[in-house]
Short mmCIF file of C-alpha atoms in Angstrom, two decimals:
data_model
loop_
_atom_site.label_atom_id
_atom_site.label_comp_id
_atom_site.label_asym_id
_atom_site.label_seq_id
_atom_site.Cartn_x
_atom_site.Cartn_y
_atom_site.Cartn_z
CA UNK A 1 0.00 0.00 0.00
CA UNK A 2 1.18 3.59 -0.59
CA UNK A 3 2.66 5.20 2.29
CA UNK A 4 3.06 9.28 2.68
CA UNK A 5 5.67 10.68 5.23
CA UNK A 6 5.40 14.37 5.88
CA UNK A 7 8.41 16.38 7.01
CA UNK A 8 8.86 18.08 9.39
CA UNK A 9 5.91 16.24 12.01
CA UNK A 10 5.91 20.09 13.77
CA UNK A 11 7.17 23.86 12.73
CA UNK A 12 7.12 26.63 14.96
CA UNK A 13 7.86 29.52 12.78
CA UNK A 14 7.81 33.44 13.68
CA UNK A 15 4.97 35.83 11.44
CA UNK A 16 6.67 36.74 8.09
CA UNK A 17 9.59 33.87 8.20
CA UNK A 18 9.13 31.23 4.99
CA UNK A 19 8.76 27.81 5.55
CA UNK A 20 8.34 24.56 3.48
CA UNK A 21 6.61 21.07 4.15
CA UNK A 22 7.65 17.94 2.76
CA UNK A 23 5.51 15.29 1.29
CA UNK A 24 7.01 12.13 -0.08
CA UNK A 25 5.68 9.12 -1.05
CA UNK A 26 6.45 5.04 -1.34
CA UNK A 27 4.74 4.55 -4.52
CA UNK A 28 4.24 6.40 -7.80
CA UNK A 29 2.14 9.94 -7.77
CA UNK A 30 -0.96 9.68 -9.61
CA UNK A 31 -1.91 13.39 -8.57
CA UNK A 32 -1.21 14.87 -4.98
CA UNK A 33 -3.51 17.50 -2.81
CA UNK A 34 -2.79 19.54 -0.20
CA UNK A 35 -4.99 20.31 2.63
CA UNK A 36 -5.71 21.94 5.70
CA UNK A 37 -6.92 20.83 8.81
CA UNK A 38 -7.70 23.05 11.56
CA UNK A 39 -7.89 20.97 15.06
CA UNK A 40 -10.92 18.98 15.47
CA UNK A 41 -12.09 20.25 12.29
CA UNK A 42 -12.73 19.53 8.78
CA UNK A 43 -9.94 19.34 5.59
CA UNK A 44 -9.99 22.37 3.80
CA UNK A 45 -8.72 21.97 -0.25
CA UNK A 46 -5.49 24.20 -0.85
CA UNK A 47 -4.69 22.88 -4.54
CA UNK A 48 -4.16 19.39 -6.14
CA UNK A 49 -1.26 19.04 -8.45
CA UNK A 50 -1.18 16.04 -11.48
CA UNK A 51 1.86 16.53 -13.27
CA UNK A 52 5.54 16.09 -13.10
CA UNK A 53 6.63 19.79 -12.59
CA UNK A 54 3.67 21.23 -12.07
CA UNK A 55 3.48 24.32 -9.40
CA UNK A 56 0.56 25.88 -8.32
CA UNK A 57 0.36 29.10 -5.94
CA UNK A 58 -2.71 30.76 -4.19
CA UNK A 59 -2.12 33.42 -2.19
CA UNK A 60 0.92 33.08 0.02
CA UNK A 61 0.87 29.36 -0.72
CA UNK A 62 2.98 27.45 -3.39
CA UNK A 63 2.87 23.77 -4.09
CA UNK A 64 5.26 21.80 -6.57
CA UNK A 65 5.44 18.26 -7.63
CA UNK A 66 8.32 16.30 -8.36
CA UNK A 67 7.09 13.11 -10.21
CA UNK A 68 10.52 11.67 -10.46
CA UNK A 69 11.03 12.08 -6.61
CA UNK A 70 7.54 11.39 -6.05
CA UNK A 71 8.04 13.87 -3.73
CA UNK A 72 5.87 17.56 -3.24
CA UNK A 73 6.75 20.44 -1.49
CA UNK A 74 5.07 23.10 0.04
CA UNK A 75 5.90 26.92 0.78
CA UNK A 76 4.57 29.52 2.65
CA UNK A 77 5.90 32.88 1.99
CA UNK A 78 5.30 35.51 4.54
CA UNK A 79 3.84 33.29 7.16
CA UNK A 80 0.48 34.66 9.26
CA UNK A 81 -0.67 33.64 12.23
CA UNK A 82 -4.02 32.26 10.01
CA UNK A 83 -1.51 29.56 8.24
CA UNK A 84 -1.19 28.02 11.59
CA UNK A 85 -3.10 24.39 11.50
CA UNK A 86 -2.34 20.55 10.17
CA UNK A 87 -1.29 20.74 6.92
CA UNK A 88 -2.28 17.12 4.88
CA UNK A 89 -0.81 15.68 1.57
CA UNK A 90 -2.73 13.16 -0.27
CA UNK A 91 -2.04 11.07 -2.74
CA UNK A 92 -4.65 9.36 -5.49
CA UNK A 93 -4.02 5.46 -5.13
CA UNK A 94 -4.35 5.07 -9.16
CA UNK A 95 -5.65 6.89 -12.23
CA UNK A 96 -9.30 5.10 -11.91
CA UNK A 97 -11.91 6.65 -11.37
CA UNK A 98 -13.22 5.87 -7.87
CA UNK A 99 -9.61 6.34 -6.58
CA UNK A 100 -9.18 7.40 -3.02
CA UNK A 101 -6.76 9.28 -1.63
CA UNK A 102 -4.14 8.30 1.20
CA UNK A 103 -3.07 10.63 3.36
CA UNK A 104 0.15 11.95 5.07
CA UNK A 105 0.96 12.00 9.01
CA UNK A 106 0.71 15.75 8.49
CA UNK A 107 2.26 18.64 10.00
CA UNK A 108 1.57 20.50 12.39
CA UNK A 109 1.94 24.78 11.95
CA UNK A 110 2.34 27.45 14.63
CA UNK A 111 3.02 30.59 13.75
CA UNK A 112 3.98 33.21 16.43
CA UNK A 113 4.08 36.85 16.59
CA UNK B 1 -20.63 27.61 -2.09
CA UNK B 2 -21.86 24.15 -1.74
CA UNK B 3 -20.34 21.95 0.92
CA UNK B 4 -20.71 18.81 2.37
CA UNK B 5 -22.57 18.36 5.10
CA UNK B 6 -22.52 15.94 8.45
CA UNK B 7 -24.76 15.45 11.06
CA UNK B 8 -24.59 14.79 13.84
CA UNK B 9 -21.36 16.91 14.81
CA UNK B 10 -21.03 14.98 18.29
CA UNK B 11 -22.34 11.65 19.19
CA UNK B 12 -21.75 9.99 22.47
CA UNK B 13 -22.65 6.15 22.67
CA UNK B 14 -22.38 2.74 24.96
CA UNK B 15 -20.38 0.33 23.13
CA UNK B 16 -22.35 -2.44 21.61
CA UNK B 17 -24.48 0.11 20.24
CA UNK B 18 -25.73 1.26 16.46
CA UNK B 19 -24.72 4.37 15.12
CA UNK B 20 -25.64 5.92 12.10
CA UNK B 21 -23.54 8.99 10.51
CA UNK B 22 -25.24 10.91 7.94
CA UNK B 23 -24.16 12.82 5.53
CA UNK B 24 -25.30 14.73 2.40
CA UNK B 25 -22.75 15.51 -0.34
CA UNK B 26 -22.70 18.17 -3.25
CA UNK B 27 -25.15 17.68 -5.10
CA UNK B 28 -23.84 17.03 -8.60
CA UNK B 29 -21.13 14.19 -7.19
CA UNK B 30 -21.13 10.58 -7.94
CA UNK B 31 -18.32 9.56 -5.87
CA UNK B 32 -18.39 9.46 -2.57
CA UNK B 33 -16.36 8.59 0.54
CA UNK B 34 -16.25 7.48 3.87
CA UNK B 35 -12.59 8.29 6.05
CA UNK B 36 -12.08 8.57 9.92
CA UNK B 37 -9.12 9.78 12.25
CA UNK B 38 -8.48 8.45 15.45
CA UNK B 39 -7.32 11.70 17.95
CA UNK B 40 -3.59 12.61 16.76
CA UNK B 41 -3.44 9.94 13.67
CA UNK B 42 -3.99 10.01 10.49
CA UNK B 43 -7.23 10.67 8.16
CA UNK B 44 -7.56 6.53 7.01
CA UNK B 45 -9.87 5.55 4.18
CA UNK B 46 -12.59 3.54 4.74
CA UNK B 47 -14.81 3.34 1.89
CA UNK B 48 -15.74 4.71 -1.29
CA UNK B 49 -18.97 4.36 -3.52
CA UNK B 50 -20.04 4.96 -6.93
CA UNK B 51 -23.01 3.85 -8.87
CA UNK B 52 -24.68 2.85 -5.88
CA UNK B 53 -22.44 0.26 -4.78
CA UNK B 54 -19.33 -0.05 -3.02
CA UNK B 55 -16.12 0.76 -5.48
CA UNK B 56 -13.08 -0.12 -2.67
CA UNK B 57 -13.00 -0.76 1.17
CA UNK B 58 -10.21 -0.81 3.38
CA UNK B 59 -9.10 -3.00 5.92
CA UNK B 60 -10.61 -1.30 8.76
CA UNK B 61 -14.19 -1.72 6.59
CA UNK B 62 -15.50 -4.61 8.02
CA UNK B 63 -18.70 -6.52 8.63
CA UNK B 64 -19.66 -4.18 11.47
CA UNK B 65 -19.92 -1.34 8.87
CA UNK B 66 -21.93 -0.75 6.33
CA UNK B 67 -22.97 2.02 3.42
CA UNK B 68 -25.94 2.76 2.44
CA UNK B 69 -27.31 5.60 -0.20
CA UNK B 70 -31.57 5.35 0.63
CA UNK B 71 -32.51 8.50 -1.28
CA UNK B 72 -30.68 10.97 -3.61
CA UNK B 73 -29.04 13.04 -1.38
CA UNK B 74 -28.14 10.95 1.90
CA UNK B 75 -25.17 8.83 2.33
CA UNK B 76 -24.55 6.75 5.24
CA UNK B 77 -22.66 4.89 7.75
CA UNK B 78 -23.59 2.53 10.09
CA UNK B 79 -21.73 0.92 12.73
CA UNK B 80 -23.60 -1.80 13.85
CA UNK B 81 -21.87 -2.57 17.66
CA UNK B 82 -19.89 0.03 18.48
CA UNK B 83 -16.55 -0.35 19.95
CA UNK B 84 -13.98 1.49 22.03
CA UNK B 85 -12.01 1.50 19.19
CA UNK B 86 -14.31 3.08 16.50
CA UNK B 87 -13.95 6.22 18.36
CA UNK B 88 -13.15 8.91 15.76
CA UNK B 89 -13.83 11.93 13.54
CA UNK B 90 -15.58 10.56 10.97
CA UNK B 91 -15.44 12.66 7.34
CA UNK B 92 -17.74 12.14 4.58
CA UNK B 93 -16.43 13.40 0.81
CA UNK B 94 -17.88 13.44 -2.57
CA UNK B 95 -16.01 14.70 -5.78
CA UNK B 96 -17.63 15.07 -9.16
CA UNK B 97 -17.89 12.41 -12.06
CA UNK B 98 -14.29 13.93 -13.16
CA UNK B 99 -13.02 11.98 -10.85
CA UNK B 100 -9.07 12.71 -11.24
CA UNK B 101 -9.29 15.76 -11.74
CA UNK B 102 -10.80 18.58 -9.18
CA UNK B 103 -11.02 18.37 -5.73
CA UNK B 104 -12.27 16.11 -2.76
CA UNK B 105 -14.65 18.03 -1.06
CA UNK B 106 -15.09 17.18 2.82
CA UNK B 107 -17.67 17.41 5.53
CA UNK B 108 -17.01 18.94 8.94
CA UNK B 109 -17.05 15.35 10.22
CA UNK B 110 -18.84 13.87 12.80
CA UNK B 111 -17.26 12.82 15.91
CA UNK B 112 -17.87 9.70 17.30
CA UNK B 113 -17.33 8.97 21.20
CA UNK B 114 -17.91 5.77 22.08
CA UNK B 115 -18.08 4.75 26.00
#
């Protein structure tokens, strides 16, 4: 089965400082989605990326996939308290169309002031 | 926006019990998913359904749960004798018939506490 490790488990980060999250997985990447997870809450949908190479940014928030690696990364610029949560990677289990996703250990966010 | 919804957010139960979680995805999916989290572990899949029947089920999916789409709009789990150990957040998500390629929508989850 595919298995996603997230790096680093934890980040404490000060307001404005960068940081990125690592997301790397056992098995080929099929297409790979970030979310976030606030505690004891829902997922929330950042972006989902499909192919080797491909970035995607929203907001302060940049994603990139490394299909060779099968590997993603993912960058905050600018960090604000609001970024602070459980940040997910997830990775489709094959190109058909039912496919679920399996998910990271995520990473846990605090941003200070 | 349209969302996925979950109800009930809490439920509290006596092991051995039945529990139903509801939930009522976007309204133009076809696929549609069951995952839980145990408190500080990871979001796990469960199960996932399409064409009113179960497409995959995981490991953790077994006789003591079930699926069940009764109308056009509800989907459901049951857990038919609650254990200690089924006690979880429970999400619900649907995604549209282009299934590879937008997003996984999730509920707010339910959260299941079973004594």
């Amino acid at each position: 089965s595919q298995e996603l490790e997230q790096s680093p488990q934890s980040l404490i980060v000060q307001e404005g400082k960068n940081l990125t999250i690592n997301c790397t997985s056992s098995k080929t990447l099929y297409g790979l989605y970030w979310y976030k997870q606030k505690y004891g809450e829902g997922l929330i949908f950042l972006m989902m990326l499909q192919k080797g190479g491909e970035e995607k940014s929203h907001e302060k928030i940049t994603a990139k996939l490394d299909e060779k690696k099968q590997q993603s990364s993912l960058h905050i610029t600018a960090s604000q308290p609001s970024h602070a949560g459980i940040y997910l990677c997830g990775a489709l289990s094959s190109t058909g169309t039912a496919s679920k996703l399996t998910f990271g250990t995520g990473t846990r966010l605090q941003v200070t002031l | 926006e349209p969302e996925v919804t979950q109800t009930p957010s809490h439920q509290v139960t006596q092991m051995g019990q039945e529990v139903i979680l509801r939930c009522v995805p976007i309204s133009n999916h076809l696929y549609f998913y069951w995952y839980r989290q145990i408190l500080g572990q990871k979001v796990e899949f469960l199960v996932s359904f399409y064409n009113n029947e179960i497409s995959e089920k995981s490991e953790i999916f077994d006789d003591q749960f079930s699926v069940e789409r009764p109308d056009g709009s509800n989907f459901t789990l049951k857990i038919r004798s609650t254990k200690l150990e089924d006690s979880a957040m429970y999400f619900c998500a649907s995604r549209t018939a282009y299934a590879n390629t937008g997003e996984l929508f999730f509920g707010e989850g339910s959260r299941l506490t079973v004594l």
